[in-house]
Amino acid sequence: MRLLFAIILTLLSLFYFLPFAIAFNKRRANSGAIFALNLFLGWSLIGWVIALVWAMKDEQVL
């Protein structure tokens, strides 16, 4: 039972930080800000979706 709980907790944690993982893999310049948004506001669905969209958005170089 403990193993199942640990596996479920790990999977939920990985899903929770999915926007940061995407930003980190895409080598975004603002991945730290995405991590902070995800950490502090990711618990609300709106904050998590905003972090995900921000991580997936193409960066524009001026």
PDB file of C-alpha atoms in Angstrom:
ATOM      1  CA  MET A   1       0.000   0.000   0.000  1.00  0.00           C
ATOM      2  CA  ARG A   2       2.854   2.388   0.775  1.00  0.00           C
ATOM      3  CA  LEU A   3       4.481   1.647  -2.558  1.00  0.00           C
ATOM      4  CA  LEU A   4       1.272   2.424  -4.411  1.00  0.00           C
ATOM      5  CA  PHE A   5       0.893   5.683  -2.492  1.00  0.00           C
ATOM      6  CA  ALA A   6       4.510   6.623  -3.286  1.00  0.00           C
ATOM      7  CA  ILE A   7       4.026   5.877  -6.974  1.00  0.00           C
ATOM      8  CA  ILE A   8       0.802   7.891  -7.163  1.00  0.00           C
ATOM      9  CA  LEU A   9       2.383  10.808  -5.292  1.00  0.00           C
ATOM     10  CA  THR A  10       5.387  10.764  -7.632  1.00  0.00           C
ATOM     11  CA  LEU A  11       3.233  10.714 -10.752  1.00  0.00           C
ATOM     12  CA  LEU A  12       1.059  13.560  -9.489  1.00  0.00           C
ATOM     13  CA  SER A  13       4.154  15.607  -8.654  1.00  0.00           C
ATOM     14  CA  LEU A  14       5.588  15.038 -12.108  1.00  0.00           C
ATOM     15  CA  PHE A  15       2.296  16.075 -13.700  1.00  0.00           C
ATOM     16  CA  TYR A  16       2.107  19.149 -11.452  1.00  0.00           C
ATOM     17  CA  PHE A  17       5.526  20.376 -12.609  1.00  0.00           C
ATOM     18  CA  LEU A  18       4.935  19.510 -16.276  1.00  0.00           C
ATOM     19  CA  PRO A  19       4.994  23.181 -17.419  1.00  0.00           C
ATOM     20  CA  PHE A  20       8.397  23.703 -15.819  1.00  0.00           C
ATOM     21  CA  ALA A  21       9.741  20.485 -17.346  1.00  0.00           C
ATOM     22  CA  ILE A  22       8.611  21.598 -20.800  1.00  0.00           C
ATOM     23  CA  ALA A  23      10.175  25.043 -20.357  1.00  0.00           C
ATOM     24  CA  PHE A  24      13.405  23.511 -19.069  1.00  0.00           C
ATOM     25  CA  ASN A  25      13.641  21.072 -21.988  1.00  0.00           C
ATOM     26  CA  LYS A  26      12.979  23.852 -24.492  1.00  0.00           C
ATOM     27  CA  ARG A  27      15.716  25.906 -22.762  1.00  0.00           C
ATOM     28  CA  ARG A  28      13.475  28.919 -22.184  1.00  0.00           C
ATOM     29  CA  ALA A  29      15.127  32.060 -20.873  1.00  0.00           C
ATOM     30  CA  ASN A  30      12.277  32.530 -18.401  1.00  0.00           C
ATOM     31  CA  SER A  31      12.091  28.974 -17.069  1.00  0.00           C
ATOM     32  CA  GLY A  32      12.748  30.270 -13.545  1.00  0.00           C
ATOM     33  CA  ALA A  33       9.684  32.485 -13.726  1.00  0.00           C
ATOM     34  CA  ILE A  34       7.625  29.593 -15.070  1.00  0.00           C
ATOM     35  CA  PHE A  35       8.832  27.459 -12.162  1.00  0.00           C
ATOM     36  CA  ALA A  36       7.848  30.162  -9.656  1.00  0.00           C
ATOM     37  CA  LEU A  37       4.412  30.574 -11.221  1.00  0.00           C
ATOM     38  CA  ASN A  38       3.922  26.831 -11.261  1.00  0.00           C
ATOM     39  CA  LEU A  39       5.103  26.429  -7.671  1.00  0.00           C
ATOM     40  CA  PHE A  40       3.004  29.203  -6.139  1.00  0.00           C
ATOM     41  CA  LEU A  41      -0.091  29.295  -8.377  1.00  0.00           C
ATOM     42  CA  GLY A  42      -0.063  25.857  -9.978  1.00  0.00           C
ATOM     43  CA  TRP A  43      -2.452  24.520  -7.343  1.00  0.00           C
ATOM     44  CA  SER A  44      -5.182  26.554  -8.977  1.00  0.00           C
ATOM     45  CA  LEU A  45      -6.107  25.242 -12.373  1.00  0.00           C
ATOM     46  CA  ILE A  46      -5.805  28.710 -13.898  1.00  0.00           C
ATOM     47  CA  GLY A  47      -2.212  29.185 -12.723  1.00  0.00           C
ATOM     48  CA  TRP A  48      -1.229  25.746 -13.997  1.00  0.00           C
ATOM     49  CA  VAL A  49      -2.785  26.374 -17.420  1.00  0.00           C
ATOM     50  CA  ILE A  50      -1.098  29.787 -17.691  1.00  0.00           C
ATOM     51  CA  ALA A  51       2.268  28.229 -16.845  1.00  0.00           C
ATOM     52  CA  LEU A  52       1.688  25.490 -19.420  1.00  0.00           C
ATOM     53  CA  VAL A  53       0.731  27.943 -22.157  1.00  0.00           C
ATOM     54  CA  TRP A  54       3.712  30.150 -21.298  1.00  0.00           C
ATOM     55  CA  ALA A  55       6.049  27.154 -21.502  1.00  0.00           C
ATOM     56  CA  MET A  56       4.623  26.005 -24.834  1.00  0.00           C
ATOM     57  CA  LYS A  57       4.574  29.471 -26.460  1.00  0.00           C
ATOM     58  CA  ASP A  58       7.234  30.204 -29.054  1.00  0.00           C
ATOM     59  CA  GLU A  59       9.840  32.722 -27.981  1.00  0.00           C
ATOM     60  CA  GLN A  60      10.152  35.757 -30.193  1.00  0.00           C
ATOM     61  CA  VAL A  61      13.556  37.343 -30.539  1.00  0.00           C
ATOM     62  CA  LEU A  62      13.446  41.065 -31.204  1.00  0.00           C
TER      63      LEU A  62
END
